[in-house]
Amino acid sequence: MIYGKKIFLRAIEPSDTELMYRWENDISIWPVSGTLTPFSRHTVEQFVSMAHQDIYTNKQLRLAIDKTGTTENAPVTVGYIDLFDFEPAHLRAGVGILIGDQTDRRQGFALEALQLVSDYAFSVLHLHQLYCHIHVNNEPSIKLFSAAGFTCSGELIDWTLSNGSWVNVYIMQKLNPV
């Protein structure tokens, strides 16, 4: 596990299946995740069953974001963070994050998770860079990634079609400071 002050990141467990299934099928999130069709429970179960494989095998890594200091014995999962499109030859990976419930957003969980996963990617995986694509009209995500040390390195014009309109996307990158 990777510990921070408000949250810790942990490996995906079979108990994550139901929450992941609910959030992956939340159509309000689809425009920013690029999802176009619902996920079956079986597909999510298969994803979870493969989560034990390392990033070099799967080319991706999903970690649960759990609150620290909860009064219950069980951790409370507030979201997931992904490293995807892992390119070991070029020492880079994409990063995506979801804080699932509105009540858990704007609490600092996403920023801390991005900082923790960046530290992990740079110090353990020895990556040179992380990147993400963010719709230009997604101010909360732009502010979040900027606060985590990502900088805008370009803009992709008419990159995604959303509700019948083309949306530009910023490419944001964070380079390993070492």
C-alpha positions as a Markdown table, in Angstrom:
| # | Residue | x | y | z |
|---|---|---|---|---|
| 1 | Met | 0.0 | 0.0 | 0.0 |
| 2 | Ile | 1.0 | 3.6 | -0.6 |
| 3 | Tyr | 0.2 | 5.8 | 2.3 |
| 4 | Gly | -0.6 | 9.5 | 2.3 |
| 5 | Lys | -2.2 | 11.8 | 4.9 |
| 6 | Lys | -5.9 | 11.6 | 3.9 |
| 7 | Ile | -5.8 | 8.5 | 1.7 |
| 8 | Phe | -3.9 | 5.4 | 0.8 |
| 9 | Leu | -3.6 | 3.6 | -2.5 |
| 10 | Arg | -4.0 | -0.2 | -2.5 |
| 11 | Ala | -4.3 | -3.1 | -5.0 |
| 12 | Ile | -7.7 | -4.0 | -6.3 |
| 13 | Glu | -9.5 | -6.8 | -4.5 |
| 14 | Pro | -12.4 | -9.0 | -5.4 |
| 15 | Ser | -14.5 | -6.9 | -3.0 |
| 16 | Asp | -14.0 | -3.9 | -5.4 |
| 17 | Thr | -16.1 | -5.5 | -8.1 |
| 18 | Glu | -19.5 | -4.1 | -7.1 |
| 19 | Leu | -18.3 | -0.5 | -6.6 |
| 20 | Met | -16.3 | -0.6 | -9.8 |
| 21 | Tyr | -19.3 | -2.0 | -11.7 |
| 22 | Arg | -21.5 | 0.8 | -10.4 |
| 23 | Trp | -19.1 | 3.6 | -11.2 |
| 24 | Glu | -18.0 | 2.2 | -14.6 |
| 25 | Asn | -21.7 | 2.2 | -15.6 |
| 26 | Asp | -22.5 | 5.7 | -14.4 |
| 27 | Ile | -23.3 | 7.4 | -17.7 |
| 28 | Ser | -22.6 | 10.9 | -16.2 |
| 29 | Ile | -18.9 | 9.9 | -16.1 |
| 30 | Trp | -18.7 | 8.5 | -19.6 |
| 31 | Pro | -17.9 | 11.7 | -21.5 |
| 32 | Val | -14.6 | 12.1 | -19.6 |
| 33 | Ser | -13.7 | 8.5 | -19.5 |
| 34 | Gly | -14.4 | 7.7 | -23.2 |
| 35 | Thr | -16.8 | 4.9 | -22.3 |
| 36 | Leu | -19.5 | 4.3 | -25.0 |
| 37 | Thr | -21.2 | 1.1 | -23.8 |
| 38 | Pro | -22.1 | -0.4 | -20.4 |
| 39 | Phe | -19.8 | -2.9 | -18.7 |
| 40 | Ser | -21.2 | -6.3 | -17.8 |
| 41 | Arg | -20.6 | -7.6 | -14.3 |
| 42 | His | -18.6 | -10.4 | -15.8 |
| 43 | Thr | -16.3 | -8.0 | -17.6 |
| 44 | Val | -15.6 | -6.1 | -14.4 |
| 45 | Glu | -15.0 | -9.4 | -12.6 |
| 46 | Gln | -12.5 | -10.5 | -15.2 |
| 47 | Phe | -10.7 | -7.1 | -15.0 |
| 48 | Val | -10.5 | -7.5 | -11.2 |
| 49 | Ser | -9.3 | -11.1 | -11.5 |
| 50 | Met | -6.4 | -9.9 | -13.7 |
| 51 | Ala | -5.5 | -7.0 | -11.5 |
| 52 | His | -2.8 | -9.0 | -9.7 |
| 53 | Gln | -0.6 | -9.0 | -12.8 |
| 54 | Asp | 2.0 | -6.4 | -12.9 |
| 55 | Ile | 2.1 | -3.3 | -15.0 |
| 56 | Tyr | 4.6 | -4.8 | -17.4 |
| 57 | Thr | 2.2 | -7.6 | -18.2 |
| 58 | Asn | -1.1 | -5.7 | -18.4 |
| 59 | Lys | 0.3 | -2.4 | -19.5 |
| 60 | Gln | -2.0 | -0.8 | -16.9 |
| 61 | Leu | -2.4 | -0.6 | -13.2 |
| 62 | Arg | -5.5 | 0.4 | -11.2 |
| 63 | Leu | -5.3 | 1.2 | -7.6 |
| 64 | Ala | -8.1 | 1.9 | -5.1 |
| 65 | Ile | -8.2 | 5.2 | -3.3 |
| 66 | Asp | -9.2 | 4.6 | 0.3 |
| 67 | Lys | -9.7 | 7.1 | 3.1 |
| 68 | Thr | -7.4 | 6.9 | 6.0 |
| 69 | Gly | -8.6 | 7.3 | 9.6 |
| 70 | Thr | -12.1 | 5.9 | 9.1 |
| 71 | Thr | -13.9 | 4.8 | 12.2 |
| 72 | Glu | -15.0 | 1.5 | 10.7 |
| 73 | Asn | -12.7 | -1.5 | 10.4 |
| 74 | Ala | -13.2 | -1.7 | 6.6 |
| 75 | Pro | -11.5 | 1.0 | 4.5 |
| 76 | Val | -13.8 | 3.4 | 2.6 |
| 77 | Thr | -13.1 | 3.5 | -1.1 |
| 78 | Val | -13.6 | 6.9 | -2.6 |
| 79 | Gly | -12.2 | 6.3 | -6.1 |
| 80 | Tyr | -9.7 | 4.7 | -8.4 |
| 81 | Ile | -6.6 | 5.9 | -10.1 |
| 82 | Asp | -5.1 | 4.2 | -13.2 |
| 83 | Leu | -1.8 | 4.1 | -15.0 |
| 84 | Phe | -2.6 | 3.0 | -18.5 |
| 85 | Asp | -1.0 | 2.8 | -22.0 |
| 86 | Phe | 2.2 | 1.9 | -20.2 |
| 87 | Glu | 5.1 | 2.2 | -22.6 |
| 88 | Pro | 8.2 | 0.7 | -20.9 |
| 89 | Ala | 10.4 | 1.5 | -24.0 |
| 90 | His | 9.6 | 5.2 | -23.7 |
| 91 | Leu | 9.2 | 5.3 | -19.9 |
| 92 | Arg | 5.7 | 6.8 | -19.9 |
| 93 | Ala | 2.1 | 6.1 | -19.0 |
| 94 | Gly | -1.2 | 7.8 | -19.1 |
| 95 | Val | -3.0 | 8.6 | -15.8 |
| 96 | Gly | -6.7 | 8.8 | -15.1 |
| 97 | Ile | -8.5 | 9.3 | -11.8 |
| 98 | Leu | -12.1 | 9.0 | -10.6 |
| 99 | Ile | -13.5 | 10.1 | -7.3 |
| 100 | Gly | -16.8 | 8.3 | -7.6 |
| 101 | Asp | -19.3 | 10.1 | -5.4 |
| 102 | Gln | -20.0 | 13.8 | -5.6 |
| 103 | Thr | -19.8 | 14.1 | -1.7 |
| 104 | Asp | -16.1 | 12.9 | -1.8 |
| 105 | Arg | -15.0 | 15.3 | -4.5 |
| 106 | Arg | -13.2 | 18.5 | -3.6 |
| 107 | Gln | -11.9 | 17.0 | -0.4 |
| 108 | Gly | -8.2 | 16.7 | -1.5 |
| 109 | Phe | -8.4 | 13.0 | -2.2 |
| 110 | Ala | -7.7 | 13.2 | -5.9 |
| 111 | Leu | -4.8 | 15.6 | -5.5 |
| 112 | Glu | -3.1 | 13.5 | -2.9 |
| 113 | Ala | -3.7 | 10.3 | -5.1 |
| 114 | Leu | -2.1 | 12.0 | -8.1 |
| 115 | Gln | 0.9 | 13.0 | -6.0 |
| 116 | Leu | 1.3 | 9.5 | -4.6 |
| 117 | Val | 0.9 | 7.8 | -7.9 |
| 118 | Ser | 3.4 | 10.3 | -9.5 |
| 119 | Asp | 5.9 | 9.5 | -6.8 |
| 120 | Tyr | 5.4 | 5.8 | -7.3 |
| 121 | Ala | 5.7 | 6.1 | -11.1 |
| 122 | Phe | 8.9 | 8.1 | -10.9 |
| 123 | Ser | 10.7 | 6.4 | -8.0 |
| 124 | Val | 9.6 | 2.8 | -8.4 |
| 125 | Leu | 8.7 | 2.4 | -12.1 |
| 126 | His | 11.4 | 4.9 | -13.1 |
| 127 | Leu | 9.1 | 6.5 | -15.6 |
| 128 | His | 10.2 | 9.7 | -17.4 |
| 129 | Gln | 6.7 | 11.1 | -17.8 |
| 130 | Leu | 3.0 | 10.8 | -17.1 |
| 131 | Tyr | 0.3 | 12.3 | -19.3 |
| 132 | Cys | -3.4 | 12.8 | -19.5 |
| 133 | His | -6.0 | 14.2 | -21.9 |
| 134 | Ile | -8.6 | 16.6 | -20.5 |
| 135 | His | -11.5 | 18.3 | -22.2 |
| 136 | Val | -10.7 | 22.0 | -22.4 |
| 137 | Asn | -14.1 | 22.8 | -20.7 |
| 138 | Asn | -13.3 | 20.5 | -17.7 |
| 139 | Glu | -12.0 | 23.2 | -15.4 |
| 140 | Pro | -12.0 | 21.1 | -12.2 |
| 141 | Ser | -9.7 | 18.5 | -13.8 |
| 142 | Ile | -7.5 | 21.1 | -15.4 |
| 143 | Lys | -7.0 | 22.7 | -11.9 |
| 144 | Leu | -6.5 | 19.3 | -10.3 |
| 145 | Phe | -3.8 | 18.2 | -12.7 |
| 146 | Ser | -2.1 | 21.6 | -12.7 |
| 147 | Ala | -2.0 | 21.5 | -8.9 |
| 148 | Ala | -0.4 | 18.1 | -9.1 |
| 149 | Gly | 2.4 | 19.5 | -11.3 |
| 150 | Phe | 1.1 | 18.7 | -14.7 |
| 151 | Thr | 1.5 | 21.3 | -17.4 |
| 152 | Cys | -0.4 | 21.8 | -20.6 |
| 153 | Ser | 1.9 | 20.8 | -23.6 |
| 154 | Gly | -0.7 | 21.0 | -26.4 |
| 155 | Glu | -4.2 | 21.0 | -27.6 |
| 156 | Leu | -5.9 | 18.5 | -29.8 |
| 157 | Ile | -8.6 | 20.1 | -31.9 |
| 158 | Asp | -12.0 | 18.5 | -32.3 |
| 159 | Trp | -10.6 | 15.4 | -30.5 |
| 160 | Thr | -13.8 | 14.0 | -29.0 |
| 161 | Leu | -17.5 | 14.2 | -30.0 |
| 162 | Ser | -19.7 | 14.9 | -27.1 |
| 163 | Asn | -23.4 | 15.4 | -27.3 |
| 164 | Gly | -23.1 | 16.2 | -31.0 |
| 165 | Ser | -20.4 | 18.8 | -30.6 |
| 166 | Trp | -16.6 | 18.5 | -31.1 |
| 167 | Val | -14.5 | 19.2 | -28.0 |
| 168 | Asn | -10.9 | 20.1 | -27.9 |
| 169 | Val | -8.6 | 18.3 | -25.5 |
| 170 | Tyr | -5.5 | 19.5 | -23.6 |
| 171 | Ile | -2.5 | 17.2 | -23.4 |
| 172 | Met | -1.1 | 17.6 | -19.9 |
| 173 | Gln | 2.2 | 16.1 | -18.9 |
| 174 | Lys | 4.3 | 15.7 | -15.8 |
| 175 | Leu | 8.0 | 15.0 | -16.2 |
| 176 | Asn | 10.1 | 13.1 | -13.7 |
| 177 | Pro | 11.9 | 15.9 | -11.8 |
| 178 | Val | 15.1 | 13.8 | -11.5 |
